[in-house]
Amino acid sequence: MGQTLSEPVTAKDTTVVRSSVFRVGSSCMQGWRINMEDSHTHLLSMPDDPDTAFFGVYDGHGGAKISDFAGKHLHKFMVNREEYRDGKIAEALKRAFLEFDQAMLEEESLKNEQSGSTAVVVVVKDKKLYCANIGDSRAIGCANGRLEKLSYDHKPNNLEEYERITDAGGWVDCNRVNGNLALSRAFGDYVFKRDSSRTAEEQIVIALPDVIEKELTPDWDFMVLACDGIWDVMSDEDVLAFVIEKIANGLEPEDICEGLMMRCLSPDCHMAGLGCDNMTVVIVVFLHGKPYQEVIEKCKSYMDDLKVLEKEQEPPSVPVAQESIKDLEKESNNIEEANKVKEINNIEEDTKIEEAANKPSKNTCPGRCLSKQKE
């Protein structure tokens, strides 16, 4: 957890972008942190490929230079890959991430940079979603009101990541790489990528993303990309329910982004850092060429399912047999009667004590107090 302010900065940088295919809202907020280190991207059409959209969230650590550079340039590396031109989007994303990470070492303004950044990006192309991620920024989707996981966090304590780190000569201490970095994959962080005998994919910390591919059917309602400032506070299911409810109430995606950040913002910084981080949210609503009102109506129809789910999560009540109820009533009456008797006895006892207190003691003389009793 980085340094924090005495009061959070709640000013928001909010953006709206729309087309017949997407209705997109994004917002970011500095919060309690001293600096804003997040960056994000939403491109409804790519250069030279207008039917492809690109969305990304980048959460910087140790500075904002790497995350800013990723927000401005990562998508360019993808479209310039031969794999991309051949329609191999997943492979193009993997190669683009690695190429981009290496290219920053040759960038004059970044070659001595010590910071790093997560990345979660989603490419929408030819009725498919391709989500690539490194680190713990995350994306989820909603299809027919159901959760669709689009990414999984890269943490040093994950078994697969732990084994990869130790095989590369690193170690994990307190769930941190070499006791320092809380992520196992990231852009930048070149101090963990200095083994010249190993490839970029074999370093202690790597920029190779996992890629999840999904069919974009008419069932898809929206997706949410966000940094860990959101996911550390709310679960995937909580965020899904939050967005469904707000859309059902007619709110726009950008307003939901702002509301989600405020929902996650901590009232203070005494909760182990939860709710005290920078926050960035991008919500992409899939219109499928139809009015936004149709998505609103669909989300309204999901509300009953959400209520059922909430009810299922409530602790079950224990049924009490009718005989047990009678026994409890009888026991209650007995207790009440016993309390009355006890109260009467207490009154009588108090009376006796008071009477005894008013009688002269055998060991006292009227008119004076003896310090020593007579034998």
Short mmCIF file of C-alpha atoms in Angstrom, two decimals:
data_model
loop_
_atom_site.label_atom_id
_atom_site.label_comp_id
_atom_site.label_asym_id
_atom_site.label_seq_id
_atom_site.Cartn_x
_atom_site.Cartn_y
_atom_site.Cartn_z
CA MET A 1 0.00 0.00 0.00
CA GLY A 2 1.45 3.37 -1.04
CA GLN A 3 1.35 6.67 0.78
CA THR A 4 -2.04 8.27 1.27
CA LEU A 5 -3.54 11.72 1.64
CA SER A 6 -5.32 13.09 4.69
CA GLU A 7 -8.48 13.42 2.56
CA PRO A 8 -9.39 11.59 -0.68
CA VAL A 9 -9.45 13.31 -4.06
CA THR A 10 -12.91 12.43 -5.39
CA ALA A 11 -12.84 14.52 -8.59
CA LYS A 12 -13.55 12.17 -11.48
CA ASP A 13 -12.36 12.09 -15.08
CA THR A 14 -15.43 10.69 -16.83
CA THR A 15 -15.88 9.95 -20.53
CA VAL A 16 -18.75 8.83 -22.77
CA VAL A 17 -18.32 7.16 -26.17
CA ARG A 18 -21.18 5.67 -28.19
CA SER A 19 -22.01 3.95 -31.43
CA SER A 20 -24.76 1.68 -32.73
CA VAL A 21 -22.76 -1.25 -31.36
CA PHE A 22 -21.47 0.03 -28.02
CA ARG A 23 -22.51 2.39 -25.26
CA VAL A 24 -19.38 3.02 -23.22
CA GLY A 25 -18.74 4.93 -20.03
CA SER A 26 -15.45 5.28 -18.20
CA SER A 27 -14.29 7.07 -15.11
CA CYS A 28 -11.18 7.27 -12.95
CA MET A 29 -10.52 8.77 -9.53
CA GLN A 30 -7.33 9.40 -7.57
CA GLY A 31 -8.92 8.62 -4.22
CA TRP A 32 -6.66 8.50 -1.16
CA ARG A 33 -3.41 7.99 -3.07
CA ILE A 34 -0.87 10.80 -3.42
CA ASN A 35 -0.69 10.38 -7.21
CA MET A 36 -2.92 9.00 -9.94
CA GLU A 37 -1.12 6.08 -11.61
CA ASP A 38 -3.93 4.47 -13.63
CA SER A 39 -4.56 4.79 -17.35
CA HIS A 40 -7.27 3.46 -19.66
CA THR A 41 -8.26 3.20 -23.31
CA HIS A 42 -11.52 2.85 -25.22
CA LEU A 43 -11.37 2.78 -29.00
CA LEU A 44 -14.62 1.91 -30.76
CA SER A 45 -12.74 1.40 -34.02
CA MET A 46 -9.08 0.67 -34.66
CA PRO A 47 -6.87 2.50 -37.16
CA ASP A 48 -7.19 0.74 -40.53
CA ASP A 49 -9.65 -1.72 -38.95
CA PRO A 50 -12.89 0.15 -38.18
CA ASP A 51 -14.83 -3.01 -37.27
CA THR A 52 -12.52 -3.81 -34.35
CA ALA A 53 -12.80 -2.23 -30.89
CA PHE A 54 -10.15 -2.09 -28.17
CA PHE A 55 -10.65 -1.43 -24.44
CA GLY A 56 -8.00 -1.42 -21.73
CA VAL A 57 -7.25 -0.58 -18.10
CA TYR A 58 -3.68 -0.16 -16.83
CA ASP A 59 -2.85 0.14 -13.13
CA GLY A 60 0.59 1.61 -12.53
CA HIS A 61 2.75 1.09 -9.45
CA GLY A 62 5.85 3.03 -8.47
CA GLY A 63 4.87 5.76 -10.91
CA ALA A 64 2.56 6.45 -13.85
CA LYS A 65 4.97 6.44 -16.82
CA ILE A 66 4.55 2.77 -17.80
CA SER A 67 0.76 2.76 -17.44
CA ASP A 68 0.45 6.02 -19.40
CA PHE A 69 2.64 4.68 -22.19
CA ALA A 70 0.58 1.48 -22.34
CA GLY A 71 -2.67 3.42 -22.56
CA LYS A 72 -1.37 5.37 -25.53
CA HIS A 73 0.53 2.74 -27.50
CA LEU A 74 -0.20 -0.91 -26.65
CA HIS A 75 -3.00 -1.29 -29.21
CA LYS A 76 -0.66 -0.11 -31.98
CA PHE A 77 1.70 -2.99 -31.31
CA MET A 78 -1.18 -5.44 -31.64
CA VAL A 79 -2.48 -4.22 -35.01
CA ASN A 80 1.04 -4.19 -36.45
CA ARG A 81 1.62 -7.86 -35.68
CA GLU A 82 1.57 -10.36 -38.54
CA GLU A 83 -0.54 -12.66 -36.39
CA TYR A 84 -3.19 -9.96 -36.18
CA ARG A 85 -3.32 -9.58 -39.95
CA ASP A 86 -3.67 -13.36 -40.22
CA GLY A 87 -6.66 -13.32 -37.88
CA LYS A 88 -4.79 -14.97 -34.98
CA ILE A 89 -5.87 -12.39 -32.44
CA ALA A 90 -5.00 -14.29 -29.26
CA GLU A 91 -1.45 -14.94 -30.46
CA ALA A 92 -1.15 -11.35 -31.68
CA LEU A 93 -2.03 -10.12 -28.19
CA LYS A 94 0.57 -12.33 -26.54
CA ARG A 95 3.32 -11.27 -28.93
CA ALA A 96 2.27 -7.61 -28.74
CA PHE A 97 2.48 -7.56 -24.94
CA LEU A 98 6.00 -9.00 -24.99
CA GLU A 99 7.14 -6.75 -27.83
CA PHE A 100 5.70 -3.67 -26.13
CA ASP A 101 7.47 -4.50 -22.86
CA GLN A 102 10.80 -4.85 -24.65
CA ALA A 103 10.25 -1.70 -26.72
CA MET A 104 9.92 0.42 -23.58
CA LEU A 105 13.51 -0.47 -22.66
CA GLU A 106 14.59 1.22 -25.87
CA GLU A 107 12.39 4.27 -25.28
CA GLU A 108 14.60 7.16 -24.17
CA SER A 109 12.08 8.44 -21.63
CA LEU A 110 11.56 4.99 -20.09
CA LYS A 111 14.85 3.11 -20.29
CA ASN A 112 15.73 3.89 -16.66
CA GLU A 113 12.15 3.69 -15.39
CA GLN A 114 11.63 1.62 -12.24
CA SER A 115 7.83 1.58 -12.25
CA GLY A 116 5.49 -1.05 -13.66
CA SER A 117 1.89 -1.59 -14.66
CA THR A 118 -0.82 -4.20 -14.90
CA ALA A 119 -2.94 -4.52 -18.02
CA VAL A 120 -6.34 -5.93 -18.87
CA VAL A 121 -7.52 -5.39 -22.44
CA VAL A 122 -10.47 -6.65 -24.45
CA VAL A 123 -10.51 -6.77 -28.23
CA VAL A 124 -13.91 -7.10 -29.91
CA LYS A 125 -13.57 -8.42 -33.45
CA ASP A 126 -15.68 -10.58 -35.75
CA LYS A 127 -18.28 -11.29 -33.04
CA LYS A 128 -15.65 -12.50 -30.61
CA LEU A 129 -14.13 -11.15 -27.40
CA TYR A 130 -10.44 -11.58 -26.68
CA CYS A 131 -9.38 -10.63 -23.16
CA ALA A 132 -5.65 -10.45 -22.36
CA ASN A 133 -4.33 -9.63 -18.90
CA ILE A 134 -1.20 -9.39 -16.78
CA GLY A 135 -1.40 -8.60 -13.08
CA ASP A 136 -4.55 -8.05 -11.05
CA SER A 137 -6.63 -5.65 -13.12
CA ARG A 138 -9.66 -7.66 -14.13
CA ALA A 139 -12.56 -7.95 -16.57
CA ILE A 140 -15.95 -9.62 -16.23
CA GLY A 141 -18.90 -9.93 -18.57
CA CYS A 142 -22.65 -10.31 -18.25
CA ALA A 143 -24.56 -12.63 -20.59
CA ASN A 144 -28.27 -13.13 -19.94
CA GLY A 145 -27.70 -11.83 -16.42
CA ARG A 146 -25.02 -14.42 -15.68
CA LEU A 147 -21.39 -13.79 -14.76
CA GLU A 148 -18.75 -14.45 -17.41
CA LYS A 149 -15.17 -14.34 -16.14
CA LEU A 150 -12.87 -12.81 -18.71
CA SER A 151 -9.60 -12.83 -16.75
CA TYR A 152 -7.85 -14.29 -13.72
CA ASP A 153 -5.38 -12.40 -11.53
CA HIS A 154 -1.66 -13.11 -11.56
CA LYS A 155 -0.52 -13.25 -7.95
CA PRO A 156 2.78 -14.67 -6.60
CA ASN A 157 0.94 -17.02 -4.23
CA ASN A 158 -0.91 -18.76 -7.09
CA LEU A 159 0.68 -22.21 -7.35
CA GLU A 160 1.44 -21.98 -11.07
CA GLU A 161 2.91 -18.50 -10.69
CA TYR A 162 4.86 -19.49 -7.57
CA GLU A 163 6.49 -22.40 -9.38
CA ARG A 164 7.32 -20.24 -12.40
CA ILE A 165 8.90 -17.55 -10.18
CA THR A 166 11.04 -20.02 -8.22
CA ASP A 167 12.10 -21.82 -11.42
CA ALA A 168 13.35 -18.46 -12.68
CA GLY A 169 15.50 -17.97 -9.58
CA GLY A 170 13.12 -15.77 -7.61
CA TRP A 171 11.25 -16.37 -4.37
CA VAL A 172 7.96 -15.44 -2.77
CA ASP A 173 7.80 -13.85 0.67
CA CYS A 174 4.62 -12.46 2.23
CA ASN A 175 2.85 -13.08 -1.09
CA ARG A 176 5.31 -10.79 -2.89
CA VAL A 177 7.91 -11.52 -5.55
CA ASN A 178 11.30 -11.39 -3.80
CA GLY A 179 9.41 -9.84 -0.89
CA ASN A 180 8.67 -6.75 -2.98
CA LEU A 181 6.18 -6.93 -5.86
CA ALA A 182 2.59 -8.02 -5.20
CA LEU A 183 2.13 -9.10 -8.85
CA SER A 184 3.76 -11.92 -10.76
CA ARG A 185 3.19 -10.46 -14.25
CA ALA A 186 3.46 -6.83 -15.30
CA PHE A 187 4.81 -4.35 -17.80
CA GLY A 188 8.03 -2.69 -16.65
CA ASP A 189 9.49 -3.78 -13.30
CA TYR A 190 12.71 -4.48 -15.20
CA VAL A 191 14.66 -5.22 -12.03
CA PHE A 192 12.98 -8.65 -12.18
CA LYS A 193 13.82 -9.18 -15.88
CA ARG A 194 17.62 -9.02 -15.96
CA ASP A 195 18.60 -12.65 -16.48
CA SER A 196 20.23 -12.56 -19.92
CA SER A 197 20.34 -16.36 -20.05
CA ARG A 198 16.54 -16.51 -20.10
CA THR A 199 13.92 -15.39 -22.60
CA ALA A 200 11.34 -12.72 -21.81
CA GLU A 201 8.85 -15.48 -21.01
CA GLU A 202 11.22 -17.11 -18.51
CA GLN A 203 12.03 -14.13 -16.30
CA ILE A 204 10.94 -13.82 -12.66
CA VAL A 205 8.25 -11.30 -13.65
CA ILE A 206 6.89 -11.58 -17.17
CA ALA A 207 4.66 -9.59 -19.50
CA LEU A 208 3.16 -12.63 -21.23
CA PRO A 209 -0.63 -12.41 -20.89
CA ASP A 210 -3.23 -15.08 -20.52
CA VAL A 211 -5.88 -14.73 -23.22
CA ILE A 212 -9.51 -15.82 -22.88
CA GLU A 213 -11.69 -15.98 -25.98
CA LYS A 214 -15.51 -15.80 -25.95
CA GLU A 215 -18.21 -15.79 -28.62
CA LEU A 216 -20.04 -12.45 -28.61
CA THR A 217 -23.65 -13.59 -28.97
CA PRO A 218 -26.82 -11.46 -28.60
CA ASP A 219 -26.99 -12.80 -25.02
CA TRP A 220 -24.13 -10.52 -23.99
CA ASP A 221 -25.31 -7.43 -22.12
CA PHE A 222 -22.16 -5.65 -20.92
CA MET A 223 -18.63 -6.05 -19.61
CA VAL A 224 -16.67 -4.29 -16.88
CA LEU A 225 -12.93 -3.62 -16.89
CA ALA A 226 -11.42 -2.23 -13.69
CA CYS A 227 -8.26 -2.00 -11.62
CA ASP A 228 -7.81 -3.70 -8.25
CA GLY A 229 -9.05 -0.57 -6.49
CA ILE A 230 -12.47 -2.00 -7.33
CA TRP A 231 -11.86 -5.75 -7.17
CA ASP A 232 -10.13 -5.63 -3.78
CA VAL A 233 -13.34 -4.21 -2.31
CA MET A 234 -16.08 -5.96 -4.30
CA SER A 235 -16.30 -9.47 -5.72
CA ASP A 236 -17.08 -10.24 -9.36
CA GLU A 237 -20.62 -11.17 -8.34
CA ASP A 238 -21.09 -7.96 -6.35
CA VAL A 239 -19.97 -5.80 -9.26
CA LEU A 240 -22.21 -7.72 -11.66
CA ALA A 241 -25.24 -7.22 -9.41
CA PHE A 242 -24.38 -3.54 -8.88
CA VAL A 243 -24.21 -2.80 -12.61
CA ILE A 244 -27.35 -4.81 -13.44
CA GLU A 245 -29.34 -2.94 -10.80
CA LYS A 246 -28.13 0.47 -11.96
CA ILE A 247 -28.86 -0.25 -15.63
CA ALA A 248 -32.29 -1.56 -14.63
CA ASN A 249 -32.86 1.81 -12.95
CA GLY A 250 -32.03 3.58 -16.21
CA LEU A 251 -28.57 4.92 -15.33
CA GLU A 252 -25.98 5.52 -18.03
CA PRO A 253 -22.71 3.52 -18.01
CA GLU A 254 -20.59 6.56 -17.11
CA ASP A 255 -22.80 7.32 -14.09
CA ILE A 256 -22.56 3.70 -13.00
CA CYS A 257 -18.75 3.91 -13.20
CA GLU A 258 -18.77 6.91 -10.88
CA GLY A 259 -21.20 5.25 -8.49
CA LEU A 260 -19.14 2.07 -8.39
CA MET A 261 -16.00 3.97 -7.44
CA MET A 262 -17.77 5.85 -4.68
CA ARG A 263 -19.22 2.57 -3.45
CA CYS A 264 -15.66 1.22 -3.13
CA LEU A 265 -14.07 4.35 -1.65
CA SER A 266 -13.16 3.87 2.00
CA PRO A 267 -14.30 6.51 4.52
CA ASP A 268 -10.78 6.34 5.98
CA CYS A 269 -7.52 4.49 5.42
CA HIS A 270 -7.61 2.24 8.46
CA MET A 271 -8.89 -0.86 6.64
CA ALA A 272 -5.62 -2.42 5.46
CA GLY A 273 -5.71 -0.17 2.40
CA LEU A 274 -9.02 -1.48 1.04
CA GLY A 275 -10.86 1.33 -0.73
CA CYS A 276 -7.82 3.61 -0.57
CA ASP A 277 -6.32 2.91 -4.00
CA ASN A 278 -6.64 4.70 -7.35
CA MET A 279 -9.79 3.56 -9.14
CA THR A 280 -10.59 3.14 -12.83
CA VAL A 281 -13.69 1.57 -14.37
CA VAL A 282 -14.73 1.04 -17.99
CA ILE A 283 -18.25 -0.29 -18.66
CA VAL A 284 -19.03 -1.43 -22.20
CA VAL A 285 -22.70 -2.09 -22.98
CA PHE A 286 -23.35 -4.25 -26.04
CA LEU A 287 -26.27 -2.78 -27.97
CA HIS A 288 -26.30 -5.27 -30.85
CA GLY A 289 -27.74 -2.47 -33.00
CA LYS A 290 -30.72 -1.93 -30.69
CA PRO A 291 -31.70 0.95 -28.37
CA TYR A 292 -30.21 1.15 -24.88
CA GLN A 293 -33.75 0.85 -23.52
CA GLU A 294 -33.77 -2.82 -24.51
CA VAL A 295 -30.73 -3.45 -22.32
CA ILE A 296 -32.50 -1.64 -19.49
CA GLU A 297 -35.53 -3.91 -19.88
CA LYS A 298 -33.33 -7.01 -19.92
CA CYS A 299 -31.61 -5.93 -16.72
CA LYS A 300 -35.00 -5.32 -15.12
CA SER A 301 -35.89 -8.93 -15.91
CA TYR A 302 -32.70 -10.08 -14.17
CA MET A 303 -33.61 -8.34 -10.92
CA ASP A 304 -35.88 -11.18 -9.76
CA ASP A 305 -33.02 -13.65 -10.24
CA LEU A 306 -30.73 -11.40 -8.20
CA LYS A 307 -33.29 -11.28 -5.39
CA VAL A 308 -33.58 -15.06 -5.44
CA LEU A 309 -29.78 -15.32 -5.31
CA GLU A 310 -29.64 -12.93 -2.36
CA LYS A 311 -32.32 -14.97 -0.59
CA GLU A 312 -30.39 -18.18 -1.23
CA GLN A 313 -27.34 -16.61 0.37
CA GLU A 314 -29.23 -15.72 3.57
CA PRO A 315 -28.62 -18.04 6.57
CA PRO A 316 -31.40 -20.69 6.62
CA SER A 317 -33.97 -20.36 9.37
CA VAL A 318 -34.39 -23.39 11.65
CA PRO A 319 -37.99 -24.71 11.64
CA VAL A 320 -39.54 -25.28 15.07
CA ALA A 321 -42.09 -28.05 15.56
CA GLN A 322 -45.51 -27.14 16.98
CA GLU A 323 -44.85 -29.27 20.06
CA SER A 324 -41.60 -27.41 20.61
CA ILE A 325 -43.46 -24.11 20.43
CA LYS A 326 -45.87 -25.32 23.13
CA ASP A 327 -42.95 -26.48 25.25
CA LEU A 328 -41.28 -23.10 24.81
CA GLU A 329 -44.50 -21.31 25.79
CA LYS A 330 -44.87 -23.55 28.85
CA GLU A 331 -41.24 -22.98 29.77
CA SER A 332 -41.73 -19.26 29.28
CA ASN A 333 -44.77 -19.29 31.59
CA ASN A 334 -42.82 -21.26 34.19
CA ILE A 335 -39.95 -18.81 33.99
CA GLU A 336 -42.34 -15.89 34.33
CA GLU A 337 -43.98 -17.51 37.39
CA ALA A 338 -40.59 -18.27 38.89
CA ASN A 339 -39.52 -14.67 38.38
CA LYS A 340 -42.63 -13.46 40.22
CA VAL A 341 -41.87 -15.77 43.17
CA LYS A 342 -38.26 -14.65 43.12
CA GLU A 343 -39.35 -11.02 43.12
CA ILE A 344 -41.61 -11.62 46.17
CA ASN A 345 -38.82 -13.45 47.98
CA ASN A 346 -36.43 -10.61 47.21
CA ILE A 347 -38.88 -8.07 48.66
CA GLU A 348 -39.31 -10.16 51.80
CA GLU A 349 -35.56 -10.60 52.11
CA ASP A 350 -34.99 -6.86 51.71
CA THR A 351 -37.59 -6.20 54.44
CA LYS A 352 -35.85 -8.59 56.83
CA ILE A 353 -32.50 -6.98 56.13
CA GLU A 354 -33.93 -3.52 56.74
CA GLU A 355 -35.54 -4.63 60.03
CA ALA A 356 -32.30 -6.24 61.16
CA ALA A 357 -30.41 -3.09 60.36
CA ASN A 358 -32.71 -1.05 62.61
CA LYS A 359 -32.26 -3.38 65.64
CA PRO A 360 -29.42 -2.68 68.10
CA SER A 361 -26.61 -5.15 67.72
CA LYS A 362 -25.50 -7.31 70.63
CA ASN A 363 -22.01 -5.99 70.09
CA THR A 364 -22.83 -2.30 70.04
CA CYS A 365 -23.75 0.21 72.73
CA PRO A 366 -26.43 2.80 72.11
CA GLY A 367 -24.94 6.21 71.51
CA ARG A 368 -21.38 5.20 70.58
CA CYS A 369 -19.43 2.92 68.28
CA LEU A 370 -16.96 0.52 69.76
CA SER A 371 -13.73 -0.15 67.99
CA LYS A 372 -13.42 -3.45 69.82
CA GLN A 373 -16.11 -5.94 70.66
CA LYS A 374 -16.59 -7.16 74.20
CA GLU A 375 -15.74 -10.74 74.86
#
